[in-house]
Amino acid sequence: MSPILRKLADLLTRVRLPSEPISPIWLQLVGRQVPLVARLPAADQDRLYHIMQLFVKEVPFEGCGGLELREAIRVTIAAQACLLLLKMPYPRYARVRRVLVYPAAFVPKTQHSYSSGHMVSPDEPAAGQAWQSGVVILGWEEVQDGAHASDDGHNVVFHEFAHMLDAEDGTMDGVPDLDSRSSYHAWVTRWSAQFAEHVRRVEAGESTVLDPYGATNRAEFFAVATEAFFETPFELRGDQPDLYALLAEFFKLDPALLRRAAPEQATIKSIS
Ligand SMILES: [Zn+2]
C-alpha cells in the first residue's frame, strides 16, 4: 500500500480505545491465567485491557467439540492475542473473522501441506491453526499450557495470531503489513537474510533459539519468531540480534526491557 493510502486508511479506520472500566473478573482471570501480563508496566496493562475490550466485542468466539465457551477462555485468549498489538495502532487483525476453541489439540479436517502445496487430511492432532480466510482454531488445554509457561518460547496463541498479522496484507507469506513502502524493502531484505540463516543452521544441525519448525517456510518463521520474541527475548536477542531488532521495529516494543522491569516492580510492590 502506498504511504498516502496507508495514512488515509489509518485515519479512516483508527479506533479510539474504549475508556470503560475494566471488569475485576478480567483482572482476576488474566492475573491467574496469563502471568506475562503482570510483568508489564501499569500503563501498558491498562492499554492491554482496553484493546481486549474492543477485541472481544469485534471477534466472535465459538466452543467446538463439546467445549462450553466460558469467560475464562475468551479472556485468556484475548489477553495473549492483544499483547501482540500492545504498541501498534489499532485496529489490527482485520482478517480475523472467528475464533474456534476445542477442549484440547484437535485433528484438523484438512491442512495445507508445505511439501506438496495441496490440502491434505492430517492424522496428527494440532494445537492451533490459522486460516487465511480469517478463522483461528485453538486447543484450550494448549492455550493454557502456553500461557502458564511464559518463558519457554512456545505459545500457540502468539503463533496463530502472528499468522493473522502476517495475513493482513492479503498473503500469509511471512511478511506482515509494514508502516511504509520506504521501510518495506529494507525490512524484507534483512528479514530474508535472517530466514536464510535459520534454515542454514537447522539444515546443518546447529542448535538455535528459534524452533527448527521456523525453517519450514517464511510464514512459519514469522510465527515462531514472534513466539520467541515475546517469551525468550534475551535468548533471541543474543542468538539473532538483527531478527530481534526487526521484530522490535514491527511490534514497536522491546520485550527484553519489560522483562528487566519485572524485579523492580516486584520490589515496589513488596515495599507498599
Ligand atoms: Zn504456523
Short mmCIF file of C-alpha atoms and ligand atoms in Angstrom, two decimals:
data_model
loop_
_atom_site.label_atom_id
_atom_site.label_comp_id
_atom_site.label_asym_id
_atom_site.label_seq_id
_atom_site.Cartn_x
_atom_site.Cartn_y
_atom_site.Cartn_z
CA MET A 1 0.00 0.00 0.00
CA SER A 2 1.36 3.48 -0.87
CA PRO A 3 2.29 5.71 2.10
CA ILE A 4 -0.53 8.17 1.30
CA LEU A 5 -3.18 5.45 1.00
CA ARG A 6 -1.87 3.83 4.15
CA LYS A 7 -2.09 7.13 6.04
CA LEU A 8 -5.61 7.73 4.72
CA ALA A 9 -6.70 4.21 5.68
CA ASP A 10 -5.16 4.74 9.12
CA LEU A 11 -7.08 7.97 9.62
CA LEU A 12 -10.34 6.44 8.44
CA THR A 13 -10.06 3.28 10.47
CA ARG A 14 -8.11 4.29 13.57
CA VAL A 15 -10.24 3.49 16.52
CA ARG A 16 -10.29 5.20 19.84
CA LEU A 17 -9.82 2.59 22.55
CA PRO A 18 -12.74 2.29 24.95
CA SER A 19 -12.49 4.02 28.31
CA GLU A 20 -14.91 1.66 30.05
CA PRO A 21 -13.78 0.40 33.45
CA ILE A 22 -12.03 -2.96 33.42
CA SER A 23 -14.05 -5.81 34.88
CA PRO A 24 -12.50 -7.06 38.16
CA ILE A 25 -13.25 -10.58 36.91
CA TRP A 26 -10.98 -9.94 33.92
CA LEU A 27 -8.19 -8.73 36.21
CA GLN A 28 -8.50 -11.88 38.29
CA LEU A 29 -8.67 -14.20 35.29
CA VAL A 30 -5.72 -12.65 33.49
CA GLY A 31 -3.70 -12.48 36.73
CA ARG A 32 -4.23 -16.19 37.18
CA GLN A 33 -4.02 -17.39 33.58
CA VAL A 34 -1.54 -15.10 31.79
CA PRO A 35 1.41 -14.34 34.13
CA LEU A 36 3.26 -12.42 31.41
CA VAL A 37 0.78 -9.54 31.74
CA ALA A 38 1.82 -8.85 35.36
CA ARG A 39 5.31 -8.02 34.08
CA LEU A 40 4.03 -5.07 32.05
CA PRO A 41 4.16 -1.54 33.48
CA ALA A 42 0.76 -0.46 34.87
CA ALA A 43 0.01 1.89 31.93
CA ASP A 44 0.66 -0.92 29.43
CA GLN A 45 -1.57 -3.31 31.37
CA ASP A 46 -4.32 -0.71 31.25
CA ARG A 47 -3.91 -0.28 27.49
CA LEU A 48 -3.92 -4.06 27.00
CA TYR A 49 -7.25 -4.44 28.80
CA HIS A 50 -8.81 -1.70 26.67
CA ILE A 51 -7.58 -3.36 23.46
CA MET A 52 -9.09 -6.60 24.79
CA GLN A 53 -12.45 -4.86 25.32
CA LEU A 54 -12.55 -3.95 21.63
CA PHE A 55 -11.26 -7.33 20.53
CA VAL A 56 -13.92 -9.37 22.36
CA LYS A 57 -16.63 -7.06 21.04
CA GLU A 58 -15.47 -7.49 17.45
CA VAL A 59 -14.38 -11.12 17.26
CA PRO A 60 -16.92 -13.95 17.77
CA PHE A 61 -15.71 -16.97 19.75
CA GLU A 62 -17.21 -20.43 19.42
CA GLY A 63 -16.76 -23.56 21.55
CA CYS A 64 -16.28 -26.76 19.50
CA GLY A 65 -16.03 -30.47 20.26
CA GLY A 66 -18.34 -30.12 23.27
CA LEU A 67 -16.42 -27.22 24.86
CA GLU A 68 -18.67 -24.76 26.64
CA LEU A 69 -17.23 -21.32 25.95
CA ARG A 70 -16.63 -19.60 29.30
CA GLU A 71 -15.43 -16.09 30.06
CA ALA A 72 -12.09 -17.51 31.26
CA ILE A 73 -11.47 -18.98 27.80
CA ARG A 74 -12.34 -15.81 25.91
CA VAL A 75 -10.27 -13.60 28.24
CA THR A 76 -7.21 -15.88 28.34
CA ILE A 77 -7.07 -15.98 24.55
CA ALA A 78 -7.84 -12.27 24.12
CA ALA A 79 -5.11 -11.23 26.61
CA GLN A 80 -2.44 -13.10 24.66
CA ALA A 81 -3.71 -12.16 21.20
CA CYS A 82 -3.91 -8.47 22.18
CA LEU A 83 -0.47 -8.49 23.81
CA LEU A 84 0.99 -8.64 20.30
CA LEU A 85 -0.85 -5.38 19.49
CA LEU A 86 0.17 -3.52 22.65
CA LYS A 87 2.13 -0.74 20.94
CA MET A 88 0.62 -0.97 17.48
CA PRO A 89 -2.09 1.34 16.19
CA TYR A 90 -5.49 -0.33 16.48
CA PRO A 91 -7.35 -1.82 14.62
CA ARG A 92 -5.29 -4.84 13.64
CA TYR A 93 -6.39 -8.42 12.96
CA ALA A 94 -8.53 -7.00 10.18
CA ARG A 95 -8.92 -10.51 8.75
CA VAL A 96 -9.86 -12.36 11.94
CA ARG A 97 -13.48 -13.42 11.50
CA ARG A 98 -13.89 -16.04 14.21
CA VAL A 99 -12.03 -17.96 16.91
CA LEU A 100 -12.97 -21.63 17.35
CA VAL A 101 -11.86 -23.34 20.56
CA TYR A 102 -11.64 -27.11 21.11
CA PRO A 103 -11.12 -28.70 24.55
CA ALA A 104 -7.59 -29.76 23.56
CA ALA A 105 -5.47 -30.48 20.46
CA PHE A 106 -7.73 -31.43 17.57
CA VAL A 107 -7.34 -33.31 14.32
CA PRO A 108 -7.99 -30.80 11.53
CA LYS A 109 -10.22 -31.92 8.66
CA THR A 110 -7.74 -30.53 6.17
CA GLN A 111 -4.40 -28.85 6.34
CA HIS A 112 -2.09 -27.15 3.87
CA SER A 113 0.87 -29.37 3.06
CA TYR A 114 4.03 -27.32 2.64
CA SER A 115 5.80 -30.16 0.87
CA SER A 116 3.12 -30.76 -1.80
CA GLY A 117 1.42 -27.35 -1.76
CA HIS A 118 -2.01 -29.05 -1.59
CA MET A 119 -4.66 -29.53 1.07
CA VAL A 120 -4.25 -32.87 2.83
CA SER A 121 -6.06 -34.82 5.59
CA PRO A 122 -3.68 -34.85 8.54
CA ASP A 123 -3.56 -37.68 11.07
CA GLU A 124 -1.70 -35.74 13.77
CA PRO A 125 -3.58 -33.53 16.26
CA ALA A 126 -2.81 -29.80 16.10
CA ALA A 127 -2.68 -27.29 18.99
CA GLY A 128 -3.79 -24.49 16.69
CA GLN A 129 -4.45 -23.39 13.14
CA ALA A 130 -4.84 -20.04 11.41
CA TRP A 131 -6.61 -19.80 8.08
CA GLN A 132 -6.07 -17.02 5.62
CA SER A 133 -9.87 -16.75 5.42
CA GLY A 134 -9.81 -15.41 8.99
CA VAL A 135 -10.56 -18.42 11.19
CA VAL A 136 -8.27 -19.16 14.14
CA ILE A 137 -8.65 -22.59 15.77
CA LEU A 138 -7.14 -23.34 19.18
CA GLY A 139 -6.99 -26.20 21.70
CA TRP A 140 -7.90 -24.81 25.15
CA GLU A 141 -5.52 -27.11 27.03
CA GLU A 142 -2.62 -25.97 24.84
CA VAL A 143 -3.68 -22.32 25.18
CA GLN A 144 -3.41 -22.64 28.97
CA ASP A 145 -0.10 -24.53 28.85
CA GLY A 146 1.35 -21.84 26.57
CA ALA A 147 0.17 -19.01 28.83
CA HIS A 148 1.41 -20.58 32.06
CA ALA A 149 4.87 -21.45 30.71
CA SER A 150 5.64 -17.89 29.67
CA ASP A 151 9.36 -18.25 29.06
CA ASP A 152 9.79 -21.46 27.08
CA GLY A 153 9.45 -19.85 23.65
CA HIS A 154 6.22 -21.71 22.82
CA ASN A 155 2.80 -20.11 22.82
CA VAL A 156 0.06 -21.29 20.47
CA VAL A 157 -1.93 -18.04 20.72
CA PHE A 158 1.10 -15.89 19.81
CA HIS A 159 1.84 -18.32 16.98
CA GLU A 160 -1.62 -18.38 15.38
CA PHE A 161 -2.28 -14.66 15.82
CA ALA A 162 1.16 -13.87 14.35
CA HIS A 163 -0.12 -15.72 11.27
CA MET A 164 -3.16 -13.43 11.26
CA LEU A 165 -0.94 -10.33 11.43
CA ASP A 166 1.06 -11.78 8.57
CA ALA A 167 -2.17 -12.32 6.58
CA GLU A 168 -3.35 -8.70 6.97
CA ASP A 169 -1.82 -7.64 3.66
CA GLY A 170 -3.68 -10.46 1.86
CA THR A 171 -1.00 -13.14 1.88
CA MET A 172 0.37 -15.35 4.62
CA ASP A 173 3.95 -15.19 3.40
CA GLY A 174 6.00 -14.22 6.45
CA VAL A 175 5.96 -10.51 5.59
CA PRO A 176 3.36 -8.58 7.58
CA ASP A 177 1.81 -5.25 6.60
CA LEU A 178 4.54 -2.71 7.31
CA ASP A 179 4.20 1.00 8.05
CA SER A 180 5.59 2.40 4.84
CA ARG A 181 6.88 1.39 1.45
CA SER A 182 10.21 3.07 2.17
CA SER A 183 10.87 0.79 5.14
CA TYR A 184 9.42 -2.24 3.34
CA HIS A 185 12.34 -3.04 1.06
CA ALA A 186 15.00 -2.73 3.77
CA TRP A 187 12.90 -4.74 6.24
CA VAL A 188 12.24 -7.56 3.79
CA THR A 189 15.89 -7.75 2.73
CA ARG A 190 17.06 -8.08 6.33
CA TRP A 191 14.18 -10.44 7.16
CA SER A 192 15.03 -12.76 4.24
CA ALA A 193 18.65 -12.90 5.39
CA GLN A 194 17.52 -13.94 8.88
CA PHE A 195 15.26 -16.64 7.45
CA ALA A 196 18.06 -17.97 5.23
CA GLU A 197 20.40 -18.04 8.24
CA HIS A 198 17.86 -20.00 10.31
CA VAL A 199 17.33 -22.53 7.50
CA ARG A 200 21.09 -22.93 7.07
CA ARG A 201 21.63 -23.58 10.79
CA VAL A 202 18.72 -26.03 11.04
CA GLU A 203 19.96 -27.95 7.99
CA ALA A 204 23.47 -28.02 9.49
CA GLY A 205 22.05 -29.50 12.70
CA GLU A 206 23.14 -26.47 14.78
CA SER A 207 21.19 -25.54 17.88
CA THR A 208 19.02 -22.43 17.56
CA VAL A 209 16.91 -20.38 19.97
CA LEU A 210 14.12 -20.42 17.39
CA ASP A 211 12.17 -23.65 16.99
CA PRO A 212 13.55 -25.52 13.93
CA TYR A 213 9.93 -25.61 12.68
CA GLY A 214 10.53 -21.97 11.67
CA ALA A 215 12.67 -23.29 8.81
CA THR A 216 9.52 -24.81 7.19
CA ASN A 217 8.77 -21.61 5.28
CA ARG A 218 8.67 -17.82 5.78
CA ALA A 219 5.16 -17.82 7.27
CA GLU A 220 6.15 -20.32 9.98
CA PHE A 221 9.38 -18.38 10.51
CA PHE A 222 7.39 -15.23 11.33
CA ALA A 223 5.06 -17.13 13.69
CA VAL A 224 7.86 -18.98 15.50
CA ALA A 225 9.99 -15.82 15.73
CA THR A 226 7.04 -13.96 17.30
CA GLU A 227 6.70 -16.67 19.97
CA ALA A 228 10.42 -16.41 20.84
CA PHE A 229 10.39 -12.59 20.72
CA PHE A 230 7.75 -12.35 23.45
CA GLU A 231 8.72 -15.40 25.51
CA THR A 232 12.53 -15.62 25.29
CA PRO A 233 13.61 -12.09 24.33
CA PHE A 234 17.11 -12.21 25.89
CA GLU A 235 17.93 -15.52 24.27
CA LEU A 236 16.64 -14.42 20.87
CA ARG A 237 18.46 -11.08 21.06
CA GLY A 238 21.69 -12.91 21.91
CA ASP A 239 21.28 -15.50 19.16
CA GLN A 240 19.90 -13.44 16.28
CA PRO A 241 20.20 -9.72 17.19
CA ASP A 242 19.12 -8.47 13.76
CA LEU A 243 15.99 -10.64 13.82
CA TYR A 244 15.21 -9.28 17.28
CA ALA A 245 15.68 -5.69 16.03
CA LEU A 246 13.33 -6.30 13.08
CA LEU A 247 10.62 -7.66 15.34
CA ALA A 248 11.09 -4.78 17.81
CA GLU A 249 10.62 -2.42 14.86
CA PHE A 250 7.47 -4.20 13.71
CA PHE A 251 5.83 -4.66 17.13
CA LYS A 252 7.13 -1.26 18.33
CA LEU A 253 8.27 -2.66 21.65
CA ASP A 254 11.25 -4.29 23.32
CA PRO A 255 10.18 -7.28 25.46
CA ALA A 256 13.70 -7.56 26.93
CA LEU A 257 13.13 -4.19 28.63
CA LEU A 258 9.81 -5.40 30.03
CA ARG A 259 11.47 -8.49 31.43
CA ARG A 260 14.14 -6.36 33.10
CA ALA A 261 11.44 -4.15 34.64
CA ALA A 262 9.81 -7.09 36.44
CA PRO A 263 12.07 -7.34 39.52
CA GLU A 264 11.86 -3.54 40.14
CA GLN A 265 8.07 -3.70 40.05
CA ALA A 266 8.15 -6.63 42.45
CA THR A 267 10.35 -4.58 44.83
CA ILE A 268 7.99 -1.61 44.73
CA LYS A 269 5.04 -3.88 45.42
CA SER A 270 6.76 -5.54 48.37
CA ILE A 271 7.57 -2.11 49.95
CA SER A 272 3.98 -0.86 49.65
ZN ZN B 1 2.07 -22.00 11.98
#
